[in-house]
Amino acid sequence: MAGDIANDAIQLSERHRKVKLLSRLLSGGTVGVLVSLGIMAIWQYFAGPSASFSSIDVPSSIVEAARESASTASVLGGSPFDSVASLVFNGPVPLVLATLALTCGIALAFVRGTLAPLISAGALAFAMFFGPQLLGAVFARDGGDHGSAAAVSVPENPAEWQAWLKDHPKEASTDAGRYVAAQVAYLSRNGALKGVLSAWPGRVSGVSGVDASRLIIMERSAFKEAKSLMATAKLAQVQRTRDRLSAASSSALLWLIGLLSATLVTVRLRKTMGGRVASAMEYLASRKAQA
């Protein structure tokens, strides 16, 4: 009798162990599905365009054009005598003058029979050859080059980009330039956004460096809806993504219900079997004590 009870207790304990393992697996699966649902919900929320933006996004083509124009202005925008001065002080002129001075000094020293003209000519040659370099080093340390560094800077805020586009009509007429101008109008709230967007060609379905999500925001602000092909294509893509996420979420929800139900059943079964195993062990312990 006691042997049969012991065998039953061992078998019941083994089944209880398997049910416990299954319950843990089902619990882990339930948690995994819950996390997946949360991720899909967040993804679906951020899949669409934002409601607004507060900073300007400039395509790389416009940035490069601004850098090139700024570099050109730094070279050509100084005094009209800068290039002449550079030639005189930094070109071959100092070397030629120093050579002439030394030649004249040697000739005079030979004719007069004294070294005084040669010494004077040597001092003059030294001043002509090394003077401009010394002056350049002094002015460089004193910050005389700050103007050139400032001249090659690129516009940063909307007002500066608006002025730059006005001075560069060729770049302003490109799709990237219109995109920047539209952002300037949107951030400035000056009422010009609708006019700028009206010049945007509706046939354009994609422009390098242009964020379609920002275009949607601006068109909704100006026209209460997305109108350009680029914006409507982006919205269609967003809707397709949301539809796929909704379908995946529905499937995950069904899996969650099934896993949750199975987890509850196995938890209940585990508790019941655990109680029976404990009772059998207590009975066997009491029989052993009586023996």
PDB file of C-alpha atoms in Angstrom:
ATOM      1  CA  MET A   1       0.000   0.000   0.000  1.00  0.00           C
ATOM      2  CA  ALA A   2       2.708   2.461   1.008  1.00  0.00           C
ATOM      3  CA  GLY A   3       4.749   1.431  -2.048  1.00  0.00           C
ATOM      4  CA  ASP A   4       1.863   2.200  -4.406  1.00  0.00           C
ATOM      5  CA  ILE A   5       1.362   5.579  -2.754  1.00  0.00           C
ATOM      6  CA  ALA A   6       5.082   6.297  -3.081  1.00  0.00           C
ATOM      7  CA  ASN A   7       5.051   5.420  -6.820  1.00  0.00           C
ATOM      8  CA  ASP A   8       1.975   7.594  -7.360  1.00  0.00           C
ATOM      9  CA  ALA A   9       3.637  10.456  -5.484  1.00  0.00           C
ATOM     10  CA  ILE A  10       6.764  10.184  -7.645  1.00  0.00           C
ATOM     11  CA  GLN A  11       4.733  10.174 -10.880  1.00  0.00           C
ATOM     12  CA  LEU A  12       2.590  13.050  -9.644  1.00  0.00           C
ATOM     13  CA  SER A  13       5.703  15.009  -8.686  1.00  0.00           C
ATOM     14  CA  GLU A  14       7.150  14.485 -12.186  1.00  0.00           C
ATOM     15  CA  ARG A  15       3.926  15.693 -13.836  1.00  0.00           C
ATOM     16  CA  HIS A  16       3.878  18.651 -11.447  1.00  0.00           C
ATOM     17  CA  ARG A  17       7.422  19.559 -12.532  1.00  0.00           C
ATOM     18  CA  LYS A  18       6.427  19.485 -16.226  1.00  0.00           C
ATOM     19  CA  VAL A  19       3.301  21.567 -15.579  1.00  0.00           C
ATOM     20  CA  LYS A  20       5.408  24.085 -13.663  1.00  0.00           C
ATOM     21  CA  LEU A  21       7.863  24.314 -16.583  1.00  0.00           C
ATOM     22  CA  LEU A  22       4.985  24.756 -19.059  1.00  0.00           C
ATOM     23  CA  SER A  23       3.461  27.466 -16.857  1.00  0.00           C
ATOM     24  CA  ARG A  24       6.718  29.382 -16.804  1.00  0.00           C
ATOM     25  CA  LEU A  25       7.076  29.134 -20.581  1.00  0.00           C
ATOM     26  CA  LEU A  26       3.513  30.379 -21.071  1.00  0.00           C
ATOM     27  CA  SER A  27       4.122  33.245 -18.622  1.00  0.00           C
ATOM     28  CA  GLY A  28       7.275  34.242 -20.524  1.00  0.00           C
ATOM     29  CA  GLY A  29       5.384  34.127 -23.822  1.00  0.00           C
ATOM     30  CA  THR A  30       2.626  36.308 -22.363  1.00  0.00           C
ATOM     31  CA  VAL A  31       5.147  38.905 -21.205  1.00  0.00           C
ATOM     32  CA  GLY A  32       6.831  38.792 -24.626  1.00  0.00           C
ATOM     33  CA  VAL A  33       3.547  39.414 -26.449  1.00  0.00           C
ATOM     34  CA  LEU A  34       2.723  42.271 -24.061  1.00  0.00           C
ATOM     35  CA  VAL A  35       6.107  43.896 -24.786  1.00  0.00           C
ATOM     36  CA  SER A  36       5.560  43.423 -28.535  1.00  0.00           C
ATOM     37  CA  LEU A  37       2.156  45.085 -28.301  1.00  0.00           C
ATOM     38  CA  GLY A  38       3.710  48.019 -26.459  1.00  0.00           C
ATOM     39  CA  ILE A  39       6.441  48.399 -29.085  1.00  0.00           C
ATOM     40  CA  MET A  40       3.908  48.270 -31.921  1.00  0.00           C
ATOM     41  CA  ALA A  41       1.738  50.868 -30.174  1.00  0.00           C
ATOM     42  CA  ILE A  42       4.714  53.226 -29.815  1.00  0.00           C
ATOM     43  CA  TRP A  43       5.767  52.568 -33.412  1.00  0.00           C
ATOM     44  CA  GLN A  44       2.254  53.286 -34.656  1.00  0.00           C
ATOM     45  CA  TYR A  45       2.141  56.517 -32.663  1.00  0.00           C
ATOM     46  CA  PHE A  46       5.423  57.788 -34.116  1.00  0.00           C
ATOM     47  CA  ALA A  47       4.804  56.461 -37.633  1.00  0.00           C
ATOM     48  CA  GLY A  48       2.998  59.629 -38.673  1.00  0.00           C
ATOM     49  CA  PRO A  49       4.429  63.145 -39.031  1.00  0.00           C
ATOM     50  CA  SER A  50       4.760  65.385 -35.995  1.00  0.00           C
ATOM     51  CA  ALA A  51       2.365  68.221 -35.380  1.00  0.00           C
ATOM     52  CA  SER A  52       5.017  70.945 -35.750  1.00  0.00           C
ATOM     53  CA  PHE A  53       8.747  71.700 -35.795  1.00  0.00           C
ATOM     54  CA  SER A  54      10.837  74.495 -34.309  1.00  0.00           C
ATOM     55  CA  SER A  55      14.193  74.336 -36.127  1.00  0.00           C
ATOM     56  CA  ILE A  56      15.179  74.759 -39.759  1.00  0.00           C
ATOM     57  CA  ASP A  57      16.332  71.778 -41.828  1.00  0.00           C
ATOM     58  CA  VAL A  58      18.633  72.772 -44.702  1.00  0.00           C
ATOM     59  CA  PRO A  59      19.479  70.256 -47.480  1.00  0.00           C
ATOM     60  CA  SER A  60      23.165  69.578 -48.037  1.00  0.00           C
ATOM     61  CA  SER A  61      23.045  71.081 -51.544  1.00  0.00           C
ATOM     62  CA  ILE A  62      22.010  74.471 -50.149  1.00  0.00           C
ATOM     63  CA  VAL A  63      24.562  74.258 -47.336  1.00  0.00           C
ATOM     64  CA  GLU A  64      27.351  73.577 -49.835  1.00  0.00           C
ATOM     65  CA  ALA A  65      26.198  76.453 -52.042  1.00  0.00           C
ATOM     66  CA  ALA A  66      26.213  78.764 -49.013  1.00  0.00           C
ATOM     67  CA  ARG A  67      29.716  77.658 -48.069  1.00  0.00           C
ATOM     68  CA  GLU A  68      31.023  78.216 -51.588  1.00  0.00           C
ATOM     69  CA  SER A  69      29.484  81.681 -51.829  1.00  0.00           C
ATOM     70  CA  ALA A  70      30.814  82.581 -48.376  1.00  0.00           C
ATOM     71  CA  SER A  71      34.312  81.408 -49.326  1.00  0.00           C
ATOM     72  CA  THR A  72      34.170  83.430 -52.546  1.00  0.00           C
ATOM     73  CA  ALA A  73      33.020  86.500 -50.628  1.00  0.00           C
ATOM     74  CA  SER A  74      35.883  86.121 -48.134  1.00  0.00           C
ATOM     75  CA  VAL A  75      38.395  86.122 -50.999  1.00  0.00           C
ATOM     76  CA  LEU A  76      36.870  88.887 -53.117  1.00  0.00           C
ATOM     77  CA  GLY A  77      35.023  90.933 -50.520  1.00  0.00           C
ATOM     78  CA  GLY A  78      38.024  92.753 -48.959  1.00  0.00           C
ATOM     79  CA  SER A  79      39.755  95.934 -50.023  1.00  0.00           C
ATOM     80  CA  PRO A  80      40.402  96.228 -53.801  1.00  0.00           C
ATOM     81  CA  PHE A  81      44.072  96.742 -52.932  1.00  0.00           C
ATOM     82  CA  ASP A  82      44.331  93.447 -50.989  1.00  0.00           C
ATOM     83  CA  SER A  83      45.499  91.436 -53.988  1.00  0.00           C
ATOM     84  CA  VAL A  84      48.033  94.099 -54.944  1.00  0.00           C
ATOM     85  CA  ALA A  85      49.380  94.282 -51.388  1.00  0.00           C
ATOM     86  CA  SER A  86      49.599  90.500 -51.267  1.00  0.00           C
ATOM     87  CA  LEU A  87      51.632  90.494 -54.468  1.00  0.00           C
ATOM     88  CA  VAL A  88      53.957  93.244 -53.238  1.00  0.00           C
ATOM     89  CA  PHE A  89      54.617  91.908 -49.747  1.00  0.00           C
ATOM     90  CA  ASN A  90      54.210  88.133 -50.179  1.00  0.00           C
ATOM     91  CA  GLY A  91      55.156  87.570 -53.829  1.00  0.00           C
ATOM     92  CA  PRO A  92      58.506  87.721 -55.638  1.00  0.00           C
ATOM     93  CA  VAL A  93      58.796  91.521 -55.309  1.00  0.00           C
ATOM     94  CA  PRO A  94      60.609  91.497 -51.902  1.00  0.00           C
ATOM     95  CA  LEU A  95      63.160  88.979 -53.191  1.00  0.00           C
ATOM     96  CA  VAL A  96      63.845  91.043 -56.330  1.00  0.00           C
ATOM     97  CA  LEU A  97      64.235  94.285 -54.351  1.00  0.00           C
ATOM     98  CA  ALA A  98      66.500  92.624 -51.791  1.00  0.00           C
ATOM     99  CA  THR A  99      68.677  91.241 -54.574  1.00  0.00           C
ATOM    100  CA  LEU A 100      68.936  94.670 -56.257  1.00  0.00           C
ATOM    101  CA  ALA A 101      69.820  96.317 -52.953  1.00  0.00           C
ATOM    102  CA  LEU A 102      72.617  93.824 -52.300  1.00  0.00           C
ATOM    103  CA  THR A 103      73.921  94.173 -55.859  1.00  0.00           C
ATOM    104  CA  CYS A 104      74.044  97.968 -55.552  1.00  0.00           C
ATOM    105  CA  GLY A 105      75.690  97.681 -52.138  1.00  0.00           C
ATOM    106  CA  ILE A 106      78.407  95.404 -53.443  1.00  0.00           C
ATOM    107  CA  ALA A 107      79.038  97.711 -56.418  1.00  0.00           C
ATOM    108  CA  LEU A 108      79.269 100.844 -54.257  1.00  0.00           C
ATOM    109  CA  ALA A 109      81.504  99.081 -51.735  1.00  0.00           C
ATOM    110  CA  PHE A 110      83.869  98.066 -54.555  1.00  0.00           C
ATOM    111  CA  VAL A 111      83.909 101.560 -56.110  1.00  0.00           C
ATOM    112  CA  ARG A 112      84.284 103.483 -52.836  1.00  0.00           C
ATOM    113  CA  GLY A 113      86.562 100.946 -51.179  1.00  0.00           C
ATOM    114  CA  THR A 114      84.493 100.799 -47.993  1.00  0.00           C
ATOM    115  CA  LEU A 115      82.030  98.306 -46.463  1.00  0.00           C
ATOM    116  CA  ALA A 116      79.520 100.947 -45.370  1.00  0.00           C
ATOM    117  CA  PRO A 117      77.374 100.742 -48.544  1.00  0.00           C
ATOM    118  CA  LEU A 118      77.363  96.925 -48.317  1.00  0.00           C
ATOM    119  CA  ILE A 119      76.251  97.005 -44.668  1.00  0.00           C
ATOM    120  CA  SER A 120      73.483  99.502 -45.463  1.00  0.00           C
ATOM    121  CA  ALA A 121      72.366  97.461 -48.460  1.00  0.00           C
ATOM    122  CA  GLY A 122      72.354  94.268 -46.355  1.00  0.00           C
ATOM    123  CA  ALA A 123      70.138  95.897 -43.714  1.00  0.00           C
ATOM    124  CA  LEU A 124      67.794  97.186 -46.405  1.00  0.00           C
ATOM    125  CA  ALA A 125      67.623  93.757 -48.080  1.00  0.00           C
ATOM    126  CA  PHE A 126      66.894  92.093 -44.738  1.00  0.00           C
ATOM    127  CA  ALA A 127      64.052  94.545 -44.063  1.00  0.00           C
ATOM    128  CA  MET A 128      62.594  94.060 -47.542  1.00  0.00           C
ATOM    129  CA  PHE A 129      62.733  90.253 -47.440  1.00  0.00           C
ATOM    130  CA  PHE A 130      61.819  89.435 -43.833  1.00  0.00           C
ATOM    131  CA  GLY A 131      59.776  92.494 -42.847  1.00  0.00           C
ATOM    132  CA  PRO A 132      56.468  91.451 -44.488  1.00  0.00           C
ATOM    133  CA  GLN A 133      56.688  87.971 -42.929  1.00  0.00           C
ATOM    134  CA  LEU A 134      57.292  89.417 -39.460  1.00  0.00           C
ATOM    135  CA  LEU A 135      54.386  91.844 -39.849  1.00  0.00           C
ATOM    136  CA  GLY A 136      52.140  89.029 -41.058  1.00  0.00           C
ATOM    137  CA  ALA A 137      52.974  86.924 -38.020  1.00  0.00           C
ATOM    138  CA  VAL A 138      52.270  89.834 -35.658  1.00  0.00           C
ATOM    139  CA  PHE A 139      48.890  90.615 -37.270  1.00  0.00           C
ATOM    140  CA  ALA A 140      47.959  86.908 -37.235  1.00  0.00           C
ATOM    141  CA  ARG A 141      48.607  86.730 -33.475  1.00  0.00           C
ATOM    142  CA  ASP A 142      46.611  89.920 -32.927  1.00  0.00           C
ATOM    143  CA  GLY A 143      43.551  88.366 -34.605  1.00  0.00           C
ATOM    144  CA  GLY A 144      43.757  90.202 -37.904  1.00  0.00           C
ATOM    145  CA  ASP A 145      42.338  87.095 -39.623  1.00  0.00           C
ATOM    146  CA  HIS A 146      39.062  87.063 -37.695  1.00  0.00           C
ATOM    147  CA  GLY A 147      37.239  88.827 -40.509  1.00  0.00           C
ATOM    148  CA  SER A 148      38.053  86.041 -42.971  1.00  0.00           C
ATOM    149  CA  ALA A 149      36.867  83.378 -40.511  1.00  0.00           C
ATOM    150  CA  ALA A 150      33.581  85.206 -40.052  1.00  0.00           C
ATOM    151  CA  ALA A 151      33.175  85.696 -43.786  1.00  0.00           C
ATOM    152  CA  VAL A 152      33.105  81.950 -44.510  1.00  0.00           C
ATOM    153  CA  SER A 153      30.381  81.216 -41.935  1.00  0.00           C
ATOM    154  CA  VAL A 154      27.109  79.711 -43.150  1.00  0.00           C
ATOM    155  CA  PRO A 155      23.674  81.193 -42.207  1.00  0.00           C
ATOM    156  CA  GLU A 156      22.159  79.612 -39.122  1.00  0.00           C
ATOM    157  CA  ASN A 157      18.791  81.098 -38.147  1.00  0.00           C
ATOM    158  CA  PRO A 158      15.712  81.596 -40.387  1.00  0.00           C
ATOM    159  CA  ALA A 159      16.313  85.332 -40.830  1.00  0.00           C
ATOM    160  CA  GLU A 160      19.850  84.733 -42.134  1.00  0.00           C
ATOM    161  CA  TRP A 161      18.651  82.031 -44.538  1.00  0.00           C
ATOM    162  CA  GLN A 162      15.893  84.319 -45.778  1.00  0.00           C
ATOM    163  CA  ALA A 163      18.477  87.023 -46.569  1.00  0.00           C
ATOM    164  CA  TRP A 164      20.787  84.477 -48.208  1.00  0.00           C
ATOM    165  CA  LEU A 165      18.037  83.112 -50.468  1.00  0.00           C
ATOM    166  CA  LYS A 166      17.129  86.657 -51.484  1.00  0.00           C
ATOM    167  CA  ASP A 167      20.737  87.266 -52.544  1.00  0.00           C
ATOM    168  CA  HIS A 168      20.973  83.911 -54.383  1.00  0.00           C
ATOM    169  CA  PRO A 169      17.901  83.618 -56.636  1.00  0.00           C
ATOM    170  CA  LYS A 170      19.353  80.683 -58.585  1.00  0.00           C
ATOM    171  CA  GLU A 171      19.517  78.462 -55.491  1.00  0.00           C
ATOM    172  CA  ALA A 172      16.231  79.878 -54.194  1.00  0.00           C
ATOM    173  CA  SER A 173      14.436  78.699 -57.360  1.00  0.00           C
ATOM    174  CA  THR A 174      15.428  75.051 -56.828  1.00  0.00           C
ATOM    175  CA  ASP A 175      13.191  72.603 -54.978  1.00  0.00           C
ATOM    176  CA  ALA A 176      15.670  72.504 -52.091  1.00  0.00           C
ATOM    177  CA  GLY A 177      15.677  76.323 -51.977  1.00  0.00           C
ATOM    178  CA  ARG A 178      11.862  76.454 -51.936  1.00  0.00           C
ATOM    179  CA  TYR A 179      11.907  73.905 -49.135  1.00  0.00           C
ATOM    180  CA  VAL A 180      14.160  76.161 -47.059  1.00  0.00           C
ATOM    181  CA  ALA A 181      12.077  79.242 -47.902  1.00  0.00           C
ATOM    182  CA  ALA A 182       8.905  77.419 -46.847  1.00  0.00           C
ATOM    183  CA  GLN A 183      10.441  76.538 -43.491  1.00  0.00           C
ATOM    184  CA  VAL A 184      11.532  80.153 -43.006  1.00  0.00           C
ATOM    185  CA  ALA A 185       7.977  81.314 -43.703  1.00  0.00           C
ATOM    186  CA  TYR A 186       6.530  78.630 -41.402  1.00  0.00           C
ATOM    187  CA  LEU A 187       8.830  79.515 -38.502  1.00  0.00           C
ATOM    188  CA  SER A 188       8.470  83.269 -39.061  1.00  0.00           C
ATOM    189  CA  ARG A 189       4.641  83.111 -39.080  1.00  0.00           C
ATOM    190  CA  ASN A 190       4.637  86.042 -41.491  1.00  0.00           C
ATOM    191  CA  GLY A 191       1.781  84.785 -43.687  1.00  0.00           C
ATOM    192  CA  ALA A 192       4.012  84.008 -46.668  1.00  0.00           C
ATOM    193  CA  LEU A 193       3.870  80.226 -46.280  1.00  0.00           C
ATOM    194  CA  LYS A 194       0.925  79.687 -48.623  1.00  0.00           C
ATOM    195  CA  GLY A 195       2.574  81.708 -51.398  1.00  0.00           C
ATOM    196  CA  VAL A 196       5.879  79.873 -51.035  1.00  0.00           C
ATOM    197  CA  LEU A 197       4.210  76.454 -51.075  1.00  0.00           C
ATOM    198  CA  SER A 198       2.106  77.392 -54.079  1.00  0.00           C
ATOM    199  CA  ALA A 199       5.341  77.647 -56.072  1.00  0.00           C
ATOM    200  CA  TRP A 200       6.245  74.085 -55.100  1.00  0.00           C
ATOM    201  CA  PRO A 201       5.728  71.891 -58.191  1.00  0.00           C
ATOM    202  CA  GLY A 202       3.016  69.369 -57.407  1.00  0.00           C
ATOM    203  CA  ARG A 203       4.559  66.787 -59.701  1.00  0.00           C
ATOM    204  CA  VAL A 204       7.675  66.442 -57.542  1.00  0.00           C
ATOM    205  CA  SER A 205       7.500  63.064 -55.794  1.00  0.00           C
ATOM    206  CA  GLY A 206      10.882  63.180 -54.080  1.00  0.00           C
ATOM    207  CA  VAL A 207      13.720  65.660 -53.641  1.00  0.00           C
ATOM    208  CA  SER A 208      17.065  64.800 -52.103  1.00  0.00           C
ATOM    209  CA  GLY A 209      17.421  66.354 -48.667  1.00  0.00           C
ATOM    210  CA  VAL A 210      13.741  67.313 -48.364  1.00  0.00           C
ATOM    211  CA  ASP A 211      11.874  65.850 -45.391  1.00  0.00           C
ATOM    212  CA  ALA A 212       8.385  64.899 -46.589  1.00  0.00           C
ATOM    213  CA  SER A 213       7.087  64.884 -43.005  1.00  0.00           C
ATOM    214  CA  ARG A 214       7.957  68.578 -42.652  1.00  0.00           C
ATOM    215  CA  LEU A 215       6.308  69.274 -45.971  1.00  0.00           C
ATOM    216  CA  ILE A 216       3.109  67.668 -44.653  1.00  0.00           C
ATOM    217  CA  ILE A 217       3.234  69.860 -41.539  1.00  0.00           C
ATOM    218  CA  MET A 218       3.687  73.024 -43.600  1.00  0.00           C
ATOM    219  CA  GLU A 219       0.967  72.154 -46.141  1.00  0.00           C
ATOM    220  CA  ARG A 220      -1.500  71.336 -43.383  1.00  0.00           C
ATOM    221  CA  SER A 221      -0.656  74.665 -41.773  1.00  0.00           C
ATOM    222  CA  ALA A 222      -1.184  76.566 -45.041  1.00  0.00           C
ATOM    223  CA  PHE A 223      -3.944  74.569 -46.785  1.00  0.00           C
ATOM    224  CA  LYS A 224      -5.405  72.402 -43.956  1.00  0.00           C
ATOM    225  CA  GLU A 225      -4.391  69.329 -45.986  1.00  0.00           C
ATOM    226  CA  ALA A 226      -1.469  67.781 -47.838  1.00  0.00           C
ATOM    227  CA  LYS A 227      -1.548  68.771 -51.523  1.00  0.00           C
ATOM    228  CA  SER A 228       1.778  68.023 -53.201  1.00  0.00           C
ATOM    229  CA  LEU A 229       2.542  64.596 -54.623  1.00  0.00           C
ATOM    230  CA  MET A 230       5.485  64.232 -52.268  1.00  0.00           C
ATOM    231  CA  ALA A 231       3.371  64.923 -49.172  1.00  0.00           C
ATOM    232  CA  THR A 232       0.442  62.732 -50.233  1.00  0.00           C
ATOM    233  CA  ALA A 233       2.821  59.880 -51.103  1.00  0.00           C
ATOM    234  CA  LYS A 234       4.357  60.131 -47.641  1.00  0.00           C
ATOM    235  CA  LEU A 235       0.913  60.075 -46.015  1.00  0.00           C
ATOM    236  CA  ALA A 236      -0.040  57.002 -48.062  1.00  0.00           C
ATOM    237  CA  GLN A 237       3.134  55.276 -46.903  1.00  0.00           C
ATOM    238  CA  VAL A 238       2.368  56.179 -43.294  1.00  0.00           C
ATOM    239  CA  GLN A 239      -1.152  54.796 -43.650  1.00  0.00           C
ATOM    240  CA  ARG A 240       0.163  51.514 -45.099  1.00  0.00           C
ATOM    241  CA  THR A 241       2.558  51.214 -42.164  1.00  0.00           C
ATOM    242  CA  ARG A 242      -0.235  51.855 -39.698  1.00  0.00           C
ATOM    243  CA  ASP A 243      -2.473  49.291 -41.403  1.00  0.00           C
ATOM    244  CA  ARG A 244       0.248  46.647 -41.155  1.00  0.00           C
ATOM    245  CA  LEU A 245       0.836  47.515 -37.522  1.00  0.00           C
ATOM    246  CA  SER A 246      -2.907  47.317 -36.801  1.00  0.00           C
ATOM    247  CA  ALA A 247      -3.106  43.863 -38.390  1.00  0.00           C
ATOM    248  CA  ALA A 248      -0.051  42.693 -36.454  1.00  0.00           C
ATOM    249  CA  SER A 249      -1.489  44.142 -33.248  1.00  0.00           C
ATOM    250  CA  SER A 250      -4.773  42.276 -33.780  1.00  0.00           C
ATOM    251  CA  SER A 251      -2.906  38.990 -34.237  1.00  0.00           C
ATOM    252  CA  ALA A 252      -0.747  39.690 -31.201  1.00  0.00           C
ATOM    253  CA  LEU A 253      -3.867  40.463 -29.153  1.00  0.00           C
ATOM    254  CA  LEU A 254      -5.389  37.081 -30.060  1.00  0.00           C
ATOM    255  CA  TRP A 255      -2.140  35.388 -29.089  1.00  0.00           C
ATOM    256  CA  LEU A 256      -2.168  37.308 -25.810  1.00  0.00           C
ATOM    257  CA  ILE A 257      -5.674  36.139 -24.966  1.00  0.00           C
ATOM    258  CA  GLY A 258      -4.751  32.527 -25.736  1.00  0.00           C
ATOM    259  CA  LEU A 259      -1.478  32.633 -23.811  1.00  0.00           C
ATOM    260  CA  LEU A 260      -3.066  34.383 -20.861  1.00  0.00           C
ATOM    261  CA  SER A 261      -5.867  31.798 -20.669  1.00  0.00           C
ATOM    262  CA  ALA A 262      -3.395  28.914 -20.912  1.00  0.00           C
ATOM    263  CA  THR A 263      -1.193  30.514 -18.272  1.00  0.00           C
ATOM    264  CA  LEU A 264      -4.109  30.842 -15.852  1.00  0.00           C
ATOM    265  CA  VAL A 265      -5.101  27.194 -16.427  1.00  0.00           C
ATOM    266  CA  THR A 266      -1.555  25.901 -15.875  1.00  0.00           C
ATOM    267  CA  VAL A 267      -1.110  28.045 -12.767  1.00  0.00           C
ATOM    268  CA  ARG A 268      -4.314  26.633 -11.321  1.00  0.00           C
ATOM    269  CA  LEU A 269      -3.305  23.079 -12.250  1.00  0.00           C
ATOM    270  CA  ARG A 270       0.162  23.594 -10.795  1.00  0.00           C
ATOM    271  CA  LYS A 271      -1.283  24.677  -7.451  1.00  0.00           C
ATOM    272  CA  THR A 272      -3.688  21.706  -7.367  1.00  0.00           C
ATOM    273  CA  MET A 273      -1.001  19.173  -8.243  1.00  0.00           C
ATOM    274  CA  GLY A 274       1.417  20.772  -5.797  1.00  0.00           C
ATOM    275  CA  GLY A 275      -1.118  20.321  -3.010  1.00  0.00           C
ATOM    276  CA  ARG A 276      -1.646  16.651  -3.893  1.00  0.00           C
ATOM    277  CA  VAL A 277       2.130  16.027  -3.991  1.00  0.00           C
ATOM    278  CA  ALA A 278       2.534  17.695  -0.587  1.00  0.00           C
ATOM    279  CA  SER A 279      -0.290  15.571   0.891  1.00  0.00           C
ATOM    280  CA  ALA A 280       1.220  12.360  -0.460  1.00  0.00           C
ATOM    281  CA  MET A 281       4.620  13.253   0.954  1.00  0.00           C
ATOM    282  CA  GLU A 282       3.129  14.038   4.358  1.00  0.00           C
ATOM    283  CA  TYR A 283       1.309  10.693   4.371  1.00  0.00           C
ATOM    284  CA  LEU A 284       4.495   8.787   3.472  1.00  0.00           C
ATOM    285  CA  ALA A 285       6.418  10.656   6.158  1.00  0.00           C
ATOM    286  CA  SER A 286       3.796   9.756   8.796  1.00  0.00           C
ATOM    287  CA  ARG A 287       3.846   6.050   7.767  1.00  0.00           C
ATOM    288  CA  LYS A 288       7.626   6.035   8.002  1.00  0.00           C
ATOM    289  CA  ALA A 289       7.476   7.585  11.473  1.00  0.00           C
ATOM    290  CA  GLN A 290       4.971   4.942  12.660  1.00  0.00           C
ATOM    291  CA  ALA A 291       7.181   2.151  11.342  1.00  0.00           C
TER     292      ALA A 291
END
